[in-house]
Short mmCIF file of C-alpha atoms and ligand atoms in Angstrom, two decimals:
data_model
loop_
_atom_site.label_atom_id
_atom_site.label_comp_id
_atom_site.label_asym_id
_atom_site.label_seq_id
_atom_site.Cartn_x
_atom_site.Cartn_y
_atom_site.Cartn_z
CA UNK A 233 66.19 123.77 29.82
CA UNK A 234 65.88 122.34 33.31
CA UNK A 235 68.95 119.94 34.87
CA UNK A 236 67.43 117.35 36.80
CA UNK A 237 69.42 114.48 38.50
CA UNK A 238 68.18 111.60 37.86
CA UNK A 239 68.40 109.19 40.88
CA UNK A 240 66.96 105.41 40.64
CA UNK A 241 69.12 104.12 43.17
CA UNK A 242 68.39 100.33 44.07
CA UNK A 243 65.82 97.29 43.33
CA UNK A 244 62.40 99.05 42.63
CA UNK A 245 63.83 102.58 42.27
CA UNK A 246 65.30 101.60 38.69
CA UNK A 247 61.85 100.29 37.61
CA UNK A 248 59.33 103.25 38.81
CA UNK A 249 62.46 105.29 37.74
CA UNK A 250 62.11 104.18 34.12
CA UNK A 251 58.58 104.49 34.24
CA UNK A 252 58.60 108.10 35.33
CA UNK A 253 60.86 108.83 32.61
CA UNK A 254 58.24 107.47 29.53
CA UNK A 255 55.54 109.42 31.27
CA UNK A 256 58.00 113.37 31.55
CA UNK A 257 59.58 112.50 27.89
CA UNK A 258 55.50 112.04 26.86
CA UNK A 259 54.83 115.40 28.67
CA UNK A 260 58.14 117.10 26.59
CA UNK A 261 59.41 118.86 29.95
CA UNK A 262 62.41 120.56 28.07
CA UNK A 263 65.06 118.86 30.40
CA UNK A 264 68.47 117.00 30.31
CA UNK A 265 68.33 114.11 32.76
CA UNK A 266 71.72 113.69 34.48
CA UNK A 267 71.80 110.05 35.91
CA UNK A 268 73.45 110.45 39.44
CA UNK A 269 75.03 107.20 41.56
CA UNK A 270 73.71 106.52 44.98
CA UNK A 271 72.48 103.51 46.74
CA UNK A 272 73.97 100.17 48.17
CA UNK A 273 76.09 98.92 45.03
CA UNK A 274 78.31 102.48 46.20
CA UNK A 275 78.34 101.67 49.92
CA UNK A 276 79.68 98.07 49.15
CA UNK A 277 82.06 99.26 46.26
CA UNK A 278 83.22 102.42 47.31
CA UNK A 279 82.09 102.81 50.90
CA UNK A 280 79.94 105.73 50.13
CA UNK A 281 76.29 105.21 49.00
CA UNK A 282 76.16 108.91 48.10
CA UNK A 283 79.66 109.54 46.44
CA UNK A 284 81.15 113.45 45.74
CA UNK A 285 80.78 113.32 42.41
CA UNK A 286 76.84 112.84 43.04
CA UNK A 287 76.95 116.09 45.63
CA UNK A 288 78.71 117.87 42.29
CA UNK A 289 75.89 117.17 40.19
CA UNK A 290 73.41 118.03 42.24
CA UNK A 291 75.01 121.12 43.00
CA UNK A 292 74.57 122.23 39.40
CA UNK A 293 71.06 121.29 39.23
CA UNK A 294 67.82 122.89 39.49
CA UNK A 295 66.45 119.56 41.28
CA UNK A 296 66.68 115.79 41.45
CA UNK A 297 64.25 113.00 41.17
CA UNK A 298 64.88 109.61 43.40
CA UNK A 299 63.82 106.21 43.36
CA UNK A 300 64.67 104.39 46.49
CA UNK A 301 67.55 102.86 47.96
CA UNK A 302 67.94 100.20 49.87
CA UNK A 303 70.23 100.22 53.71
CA UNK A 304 70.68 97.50 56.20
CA UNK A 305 71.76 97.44 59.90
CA UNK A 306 75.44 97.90 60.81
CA UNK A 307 76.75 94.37 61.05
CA UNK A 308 75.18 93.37 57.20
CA UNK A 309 76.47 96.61 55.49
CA UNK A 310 80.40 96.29 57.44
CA UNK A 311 80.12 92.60 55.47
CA UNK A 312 79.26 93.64 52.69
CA UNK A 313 81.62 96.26 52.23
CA UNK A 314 84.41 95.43 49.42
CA UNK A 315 86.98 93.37 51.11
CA UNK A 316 89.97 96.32 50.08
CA UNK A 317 87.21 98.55 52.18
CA UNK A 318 87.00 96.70 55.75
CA UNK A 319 88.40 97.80 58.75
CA UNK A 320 88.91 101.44 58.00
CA UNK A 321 86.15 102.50 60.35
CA UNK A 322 83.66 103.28 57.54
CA UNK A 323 80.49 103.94 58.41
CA UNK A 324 77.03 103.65 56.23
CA UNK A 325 75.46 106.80 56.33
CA UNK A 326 71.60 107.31 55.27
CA UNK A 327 71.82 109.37 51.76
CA UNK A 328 68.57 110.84 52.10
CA UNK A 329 68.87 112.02 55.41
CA UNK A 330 72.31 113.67 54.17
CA UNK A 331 71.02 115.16 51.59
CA UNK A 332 67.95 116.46 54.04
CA UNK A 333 71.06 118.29 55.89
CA UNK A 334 73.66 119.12 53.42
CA UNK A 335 71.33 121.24 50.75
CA UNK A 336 68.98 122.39 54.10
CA UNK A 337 65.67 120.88 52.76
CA UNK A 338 63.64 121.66 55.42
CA UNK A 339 60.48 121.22 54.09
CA UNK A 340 59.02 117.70 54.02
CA UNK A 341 55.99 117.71 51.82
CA UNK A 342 53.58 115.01 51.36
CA UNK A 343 50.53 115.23 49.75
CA UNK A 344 47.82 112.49 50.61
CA UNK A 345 45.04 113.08 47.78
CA UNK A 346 42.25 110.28 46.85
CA UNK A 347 42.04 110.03 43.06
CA UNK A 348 38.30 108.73 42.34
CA UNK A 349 38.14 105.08 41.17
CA UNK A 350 41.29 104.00 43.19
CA UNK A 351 40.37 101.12 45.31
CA UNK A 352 42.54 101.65 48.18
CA UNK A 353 40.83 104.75 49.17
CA UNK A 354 39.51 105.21 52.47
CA UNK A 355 37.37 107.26 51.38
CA UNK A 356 36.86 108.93 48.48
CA UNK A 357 36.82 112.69 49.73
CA UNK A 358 40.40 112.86 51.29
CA UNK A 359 42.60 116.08 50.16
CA UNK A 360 45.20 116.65 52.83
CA UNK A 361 48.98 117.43 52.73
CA UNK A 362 51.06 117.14 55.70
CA UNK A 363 54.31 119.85 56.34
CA UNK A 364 57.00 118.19 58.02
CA UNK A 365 59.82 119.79 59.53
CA UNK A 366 62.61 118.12 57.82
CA UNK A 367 65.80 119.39 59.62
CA UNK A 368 64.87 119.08 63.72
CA UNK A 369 63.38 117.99 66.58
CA UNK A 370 63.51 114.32 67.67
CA UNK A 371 65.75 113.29 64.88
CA UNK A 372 68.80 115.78 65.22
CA UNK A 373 70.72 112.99 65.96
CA UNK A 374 72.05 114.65 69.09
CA UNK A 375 72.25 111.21 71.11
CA UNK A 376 73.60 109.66 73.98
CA UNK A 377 74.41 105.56 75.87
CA UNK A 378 75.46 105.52 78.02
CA UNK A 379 74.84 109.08 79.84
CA UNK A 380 78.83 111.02 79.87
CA UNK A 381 79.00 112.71 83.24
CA UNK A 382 78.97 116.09 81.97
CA UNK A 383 75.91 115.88 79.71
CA UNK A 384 74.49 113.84 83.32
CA UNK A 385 75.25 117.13 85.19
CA UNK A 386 73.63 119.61 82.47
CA UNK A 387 70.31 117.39 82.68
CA UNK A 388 70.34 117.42 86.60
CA UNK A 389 69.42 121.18 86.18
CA UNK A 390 65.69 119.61 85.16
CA UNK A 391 63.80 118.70 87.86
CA UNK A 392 62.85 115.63 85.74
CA UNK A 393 65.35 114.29 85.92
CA UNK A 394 65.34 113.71 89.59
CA UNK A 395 63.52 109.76 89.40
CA UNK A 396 66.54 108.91 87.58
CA UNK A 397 68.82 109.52 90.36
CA UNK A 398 69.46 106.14 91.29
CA UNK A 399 70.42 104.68 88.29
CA UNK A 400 73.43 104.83 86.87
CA UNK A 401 74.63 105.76 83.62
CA UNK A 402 75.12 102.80 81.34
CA UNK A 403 71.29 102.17 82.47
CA UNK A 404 69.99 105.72 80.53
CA UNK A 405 70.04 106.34 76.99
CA UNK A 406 69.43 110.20 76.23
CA UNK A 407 67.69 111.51 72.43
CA UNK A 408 67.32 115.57 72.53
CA UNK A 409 63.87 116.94 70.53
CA UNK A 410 65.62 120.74 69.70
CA UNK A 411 62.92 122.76 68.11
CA UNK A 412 64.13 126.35 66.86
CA UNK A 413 62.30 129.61 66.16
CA UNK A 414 63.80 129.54 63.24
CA UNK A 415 63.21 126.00 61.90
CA UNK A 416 59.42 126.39 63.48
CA UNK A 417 58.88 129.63 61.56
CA UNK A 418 59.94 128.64 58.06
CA UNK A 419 58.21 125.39 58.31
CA UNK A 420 54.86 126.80 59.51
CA UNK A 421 55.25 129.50 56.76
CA UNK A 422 55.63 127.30 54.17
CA UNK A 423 52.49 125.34 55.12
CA UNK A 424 50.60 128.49 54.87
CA UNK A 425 51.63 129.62 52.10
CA UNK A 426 51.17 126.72 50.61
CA UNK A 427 47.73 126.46 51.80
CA UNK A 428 47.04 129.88 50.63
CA UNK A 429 48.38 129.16 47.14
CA UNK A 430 46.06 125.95 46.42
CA UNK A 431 43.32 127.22 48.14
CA UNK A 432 42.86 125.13 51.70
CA UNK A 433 41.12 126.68 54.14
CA UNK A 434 42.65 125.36 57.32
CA UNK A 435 46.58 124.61 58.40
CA UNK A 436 46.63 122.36 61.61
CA UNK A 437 49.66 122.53 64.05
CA UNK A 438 50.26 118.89 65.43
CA UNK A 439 52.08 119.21 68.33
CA UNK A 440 51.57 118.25 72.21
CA UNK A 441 51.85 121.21 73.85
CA UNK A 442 50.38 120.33 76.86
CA UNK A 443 53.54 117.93 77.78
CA UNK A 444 56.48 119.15 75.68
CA UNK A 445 55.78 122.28 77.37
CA UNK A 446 58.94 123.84 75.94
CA UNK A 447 59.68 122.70 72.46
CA UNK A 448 55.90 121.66 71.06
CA UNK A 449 55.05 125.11 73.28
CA UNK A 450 57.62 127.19 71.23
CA UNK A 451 56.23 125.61 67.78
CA UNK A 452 52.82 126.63 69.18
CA UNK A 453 53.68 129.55 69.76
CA UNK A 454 55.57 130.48 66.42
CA UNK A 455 52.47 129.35 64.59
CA UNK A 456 50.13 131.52 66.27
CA UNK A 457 52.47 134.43 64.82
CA UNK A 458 53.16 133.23 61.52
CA UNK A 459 48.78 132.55 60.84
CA UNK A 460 48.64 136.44 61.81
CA UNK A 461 49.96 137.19 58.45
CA UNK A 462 47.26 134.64 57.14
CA UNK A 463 43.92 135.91 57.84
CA UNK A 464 41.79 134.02 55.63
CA UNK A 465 43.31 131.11 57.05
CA UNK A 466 42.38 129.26 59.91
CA UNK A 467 45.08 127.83 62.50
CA UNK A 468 43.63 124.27 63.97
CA UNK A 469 46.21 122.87 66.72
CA UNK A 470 45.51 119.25 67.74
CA UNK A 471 47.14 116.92 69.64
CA UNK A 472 49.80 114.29 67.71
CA UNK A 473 47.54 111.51 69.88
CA UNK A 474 44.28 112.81 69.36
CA UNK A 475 44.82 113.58 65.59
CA UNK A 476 45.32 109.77 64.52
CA UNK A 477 41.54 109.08 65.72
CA UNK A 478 40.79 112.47 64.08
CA UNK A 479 42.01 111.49 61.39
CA UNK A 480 40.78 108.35 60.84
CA UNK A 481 37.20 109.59 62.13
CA UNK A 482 36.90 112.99 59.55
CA UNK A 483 40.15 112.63 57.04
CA UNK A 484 38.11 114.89 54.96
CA UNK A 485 37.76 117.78 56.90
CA UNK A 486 42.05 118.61 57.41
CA UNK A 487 43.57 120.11 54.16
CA UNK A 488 47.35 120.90 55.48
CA UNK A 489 48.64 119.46 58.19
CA UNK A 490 51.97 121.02 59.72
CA UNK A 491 54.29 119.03 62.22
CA UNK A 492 57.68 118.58 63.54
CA UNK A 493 59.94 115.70 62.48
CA UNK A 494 59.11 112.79 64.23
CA UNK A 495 55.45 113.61 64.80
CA UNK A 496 55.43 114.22 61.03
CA UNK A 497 57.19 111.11 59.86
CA UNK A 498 54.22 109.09 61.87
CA UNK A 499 51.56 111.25 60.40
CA UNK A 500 52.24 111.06 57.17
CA UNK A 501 52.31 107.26 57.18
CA UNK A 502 48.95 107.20 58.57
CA UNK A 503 47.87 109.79 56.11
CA UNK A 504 49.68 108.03 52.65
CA UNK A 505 47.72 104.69 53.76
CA UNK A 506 44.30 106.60 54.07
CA UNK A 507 44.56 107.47 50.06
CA UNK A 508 46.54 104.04 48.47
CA UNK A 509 49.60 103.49 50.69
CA UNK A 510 52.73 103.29 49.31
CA UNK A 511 52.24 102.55 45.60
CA UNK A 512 50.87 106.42 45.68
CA UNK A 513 52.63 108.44 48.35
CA UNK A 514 54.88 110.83 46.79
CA UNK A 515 57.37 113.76 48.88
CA UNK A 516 59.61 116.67 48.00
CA UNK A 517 62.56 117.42 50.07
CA UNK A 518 62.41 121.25 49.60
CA UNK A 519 65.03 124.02 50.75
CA UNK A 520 65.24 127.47 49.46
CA UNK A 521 66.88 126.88 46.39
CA UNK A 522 67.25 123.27 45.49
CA UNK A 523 64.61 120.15 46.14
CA UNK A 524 64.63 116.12 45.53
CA UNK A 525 61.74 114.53 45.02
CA UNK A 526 60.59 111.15 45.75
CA UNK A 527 58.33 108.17 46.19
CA UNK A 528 58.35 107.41 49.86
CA UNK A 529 58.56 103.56 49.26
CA UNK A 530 61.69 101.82 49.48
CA UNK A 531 64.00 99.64 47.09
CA UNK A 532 61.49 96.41 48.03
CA UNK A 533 64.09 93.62 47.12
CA UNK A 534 61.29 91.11 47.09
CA UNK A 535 59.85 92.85 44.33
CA UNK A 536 62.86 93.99 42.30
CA UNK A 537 63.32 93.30 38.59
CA UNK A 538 60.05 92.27 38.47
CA UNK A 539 58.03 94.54 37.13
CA UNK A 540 55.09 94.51 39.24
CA UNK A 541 55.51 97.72 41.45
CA UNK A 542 53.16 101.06 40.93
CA UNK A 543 54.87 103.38 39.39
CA UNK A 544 52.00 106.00 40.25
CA UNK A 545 53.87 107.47 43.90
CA UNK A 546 56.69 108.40 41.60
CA UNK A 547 54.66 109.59 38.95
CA UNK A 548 52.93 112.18 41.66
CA UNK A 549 56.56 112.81 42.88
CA UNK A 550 56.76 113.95 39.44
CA UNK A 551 54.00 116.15 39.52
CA UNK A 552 55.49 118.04 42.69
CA UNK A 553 59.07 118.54 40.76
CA UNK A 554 56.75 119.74 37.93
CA UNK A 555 54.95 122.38 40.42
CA UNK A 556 58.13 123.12 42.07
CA UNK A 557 59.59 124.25 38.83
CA UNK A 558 56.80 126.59 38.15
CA UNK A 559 55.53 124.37 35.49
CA UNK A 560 51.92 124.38 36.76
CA UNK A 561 50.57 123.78 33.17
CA UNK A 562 52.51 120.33 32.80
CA UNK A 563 51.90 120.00 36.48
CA UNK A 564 48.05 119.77 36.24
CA UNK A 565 48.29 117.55 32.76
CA UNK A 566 50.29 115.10 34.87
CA UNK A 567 48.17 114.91 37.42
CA UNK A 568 44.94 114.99 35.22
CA UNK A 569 46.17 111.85 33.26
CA UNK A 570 47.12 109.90 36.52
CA UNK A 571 43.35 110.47 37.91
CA UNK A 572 42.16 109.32 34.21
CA UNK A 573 43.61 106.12 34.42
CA UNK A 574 42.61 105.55 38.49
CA UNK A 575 39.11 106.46 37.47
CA UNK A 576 38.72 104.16 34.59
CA UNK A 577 40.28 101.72 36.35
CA UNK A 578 41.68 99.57 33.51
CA UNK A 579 45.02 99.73 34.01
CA UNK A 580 45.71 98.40 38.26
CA UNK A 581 48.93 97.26 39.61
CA UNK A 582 48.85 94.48 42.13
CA UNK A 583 48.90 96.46 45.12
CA UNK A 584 45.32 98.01 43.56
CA UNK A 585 43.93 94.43 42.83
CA UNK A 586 45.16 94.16 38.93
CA UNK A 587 47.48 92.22 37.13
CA UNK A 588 49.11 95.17 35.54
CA UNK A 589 53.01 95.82 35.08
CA UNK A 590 54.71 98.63 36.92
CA UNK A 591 55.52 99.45 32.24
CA UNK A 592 51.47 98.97 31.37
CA UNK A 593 50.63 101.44 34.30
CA UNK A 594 53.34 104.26 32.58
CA UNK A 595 51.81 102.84 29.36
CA UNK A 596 49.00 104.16 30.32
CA UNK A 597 49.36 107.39 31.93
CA UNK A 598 51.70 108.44 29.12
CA UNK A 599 48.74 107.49 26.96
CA UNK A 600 46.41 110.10 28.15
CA UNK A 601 49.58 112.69 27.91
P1 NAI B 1091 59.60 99.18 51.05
O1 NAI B 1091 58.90 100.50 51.03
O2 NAI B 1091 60.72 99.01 50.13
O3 NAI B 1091 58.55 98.02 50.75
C1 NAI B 1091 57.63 97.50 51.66
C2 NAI B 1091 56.50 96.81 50.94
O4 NAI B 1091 55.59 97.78 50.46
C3 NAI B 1091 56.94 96.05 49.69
O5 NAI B 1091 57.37 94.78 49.98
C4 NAI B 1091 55.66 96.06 48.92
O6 NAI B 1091 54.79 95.08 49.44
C5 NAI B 1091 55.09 97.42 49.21
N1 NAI B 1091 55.48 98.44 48.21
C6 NAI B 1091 56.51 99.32 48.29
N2 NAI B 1091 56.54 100.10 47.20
C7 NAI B 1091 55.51 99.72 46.42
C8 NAI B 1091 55.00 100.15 45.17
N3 NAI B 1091 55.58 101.16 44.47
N4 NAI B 1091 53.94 99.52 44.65
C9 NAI B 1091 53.36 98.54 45.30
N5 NAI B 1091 53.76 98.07 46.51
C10 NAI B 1091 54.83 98.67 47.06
O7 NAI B 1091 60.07 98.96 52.57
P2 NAI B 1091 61.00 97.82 53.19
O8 NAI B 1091 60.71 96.50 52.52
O9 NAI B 1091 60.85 97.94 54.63
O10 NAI B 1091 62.47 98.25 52.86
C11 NAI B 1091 63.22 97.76 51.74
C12 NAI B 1091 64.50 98.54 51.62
O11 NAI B 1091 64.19 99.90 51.28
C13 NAI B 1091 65.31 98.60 52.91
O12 NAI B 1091 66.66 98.45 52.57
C14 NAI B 1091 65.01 99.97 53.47
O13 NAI B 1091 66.06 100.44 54.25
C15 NAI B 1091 64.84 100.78 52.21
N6 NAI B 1091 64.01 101.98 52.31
C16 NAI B 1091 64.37 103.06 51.56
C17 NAI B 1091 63.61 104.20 51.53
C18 NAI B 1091 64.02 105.27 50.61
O14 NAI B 1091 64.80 105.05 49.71
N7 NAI B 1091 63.52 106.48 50.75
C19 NAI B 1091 62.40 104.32 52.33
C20 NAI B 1091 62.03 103.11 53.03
C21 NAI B 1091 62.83 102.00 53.03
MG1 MG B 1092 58.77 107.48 57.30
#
């Protein structure tokens, strides 16, 4: 029996949370769902939108599955803090992004598929799934304003640096990119192996090379190693720039996609909206030995308690926990209803055109299970 934690967090992320859980108890995964706490209601009563007690659970479970959760700029969450919690120097931290560190999910995968009958589609032919690096590069968080002397000095040693002479500190605000062997290798890997596994012919490295000489040129070159042990895969390398018009030109011709942090994050998006947009782009947050998957959507206040949302991006985050576990079998029924009810195309949430509820759409899917 698998433990998952069970995660809605805030606004939407209850509904598409409850949704999910009509269309796994229709599928009979033989699991115990552990509902976890997280989200804003924590921050504001306990200063801590992802309390200990949620780190315990997850630590005893194969996986978790998460809504969404909603977070607001510094000044907003400090007033809305519980008044017994102000002026102790608390500060909101982004639960996903900790989890992203604390369990070392490295792995940011996001699957862009267009189901048949879906009117959102781009076009109808699209199978790609982007690798993200999940850990590095631009979003380290290793940040600087205004510019301390010694990190000033240290940066002087780059003969960049040297049009910023006249300026002075408080002017310059400083974000590293650190890219590692390391991270590069495992994430690259991954994408192969995944492609290898589901049968895509081509992994493309998205870098820029030709300007980040150093850190897109050590990802570069990692990936030229790592597609060695791959040989009936092909290693593409484009551009970050000149993959968005690729992209948009020939979607159809990329199956995975693998990218550093930032780069990825932007990708993705472009890639989610080619095949539905949010109401259908799904992620897993995968390490080693633990994973959380999601929808990639947020807690949309203006649509909370209403029942309106799709359900379907958490449906296909589903899916991935249900491959991840090394339940292919359920895996394929899941996904197999979900393109049954796109292609018959009586059962559409708003965002597709319909009038359906975000409970008609699980309804349905559960239907076919
Ligand atoms: P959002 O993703 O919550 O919603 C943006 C818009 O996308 C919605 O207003 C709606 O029009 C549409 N949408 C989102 N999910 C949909 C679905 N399942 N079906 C149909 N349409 C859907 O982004 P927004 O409004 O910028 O952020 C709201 C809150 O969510 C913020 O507090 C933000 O910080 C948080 N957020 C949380 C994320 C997470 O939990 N992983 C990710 C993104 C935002
Ligand atoms: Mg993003």
């Amino acid at each position: 029996m698998y433990k998952i934690a069970w995660m809605p967090g805030d606004g939407i992320g209850i509904e598409v949370m409850h949704a999910a859980r009509m269309v796994l108890d229709a599928i009979k995964l033989d699991a115990e769902y552990t509902p976890a706490d997280i989200g804003w209601e924590f921050w504001c009563n306990e200063g801590e939108a992802l309390p200990q007690r949620t780190l315990d659970l997850l630590k005893s479970s194969h996986c978790a599955l998460f809504g969404a959760i909603t977070s607001k700029p510094k000044e907003e969450a400090d007033a809305e803090l519980a008044s017994h919690l102000r002026g102790k120097g608390l500060v909101y931290r982004s639960p996903i992004v900790r989890l992203r560190q604390m369990f070392d999910l490295y792995t940011n995968l996001r699957p862009c598929k267009a189901y048949r009958g879906n009117p959102l589609n781009y076009r109808d032919d699209i199978d790609l799934v982007v690798f993200r690096e999940n850990t590095e590069g631009l979003y380290v968080g290793v940040e600087f304003y205004p510019l301390p002397d010694d990190v000033r000095r240290a940066l002087d040693a780059s003969p960049g640096m040297r049009g910023f002479q006249d300026l002075p500190s408080d002017d310059i605000a400083f974000s590293a990119r650190i890219i590692t062997r390391r991270g590069s290798e495992r994430i690259v890997r991954a994408a192969f192996e995944y492609a290898q596994k589901y049968g895509y012919r081509n992994v493309t490295l998205v870098e820029k090379p030709n300007v980040l000489r150093e850190t897109s040129g050590l990802m570069t070159r990692v990936a030229r190693q790592v597609a060695q042990d791959f040989p009936s895969i092909e290693l593409w390398e484009a551009n970050v720039d000149a993959i968005m018009m690729w992209l948009v030109k020939n979607p159809h011709q990329y199956g995975v996609i693998v990218t550093s942090n930032m780069f990825g994050d932007i990708v993705s998006d472009l890639c989610a909206q080619l095949v539905g947009g949010l109401g259908f782009a799904a992620s897993g947050n995968i390490g080693k030995n633990f994973a959380v998957f999601e929808p990639t959507h947020g807690s949309a206040p203006k649509y909370a308690g209403q029942n309106k949302v799709n359900p379907i991006a958490t449906f296909l985050a589903a899916k991935l926990m249900l491959d991840w576990l090394g339940e292919k079998d359920k895996a394929a029924r899941l996904e197999h209803a979900i393109a049954q009810v796109i292609a018959e195309g009586r059962t559409r949430t708003y965002d597709m055109g319909g009038k359906n509820t975000t409970m008609e759409m699980a309804d349905a899917v559960a239907g076919k299970l």
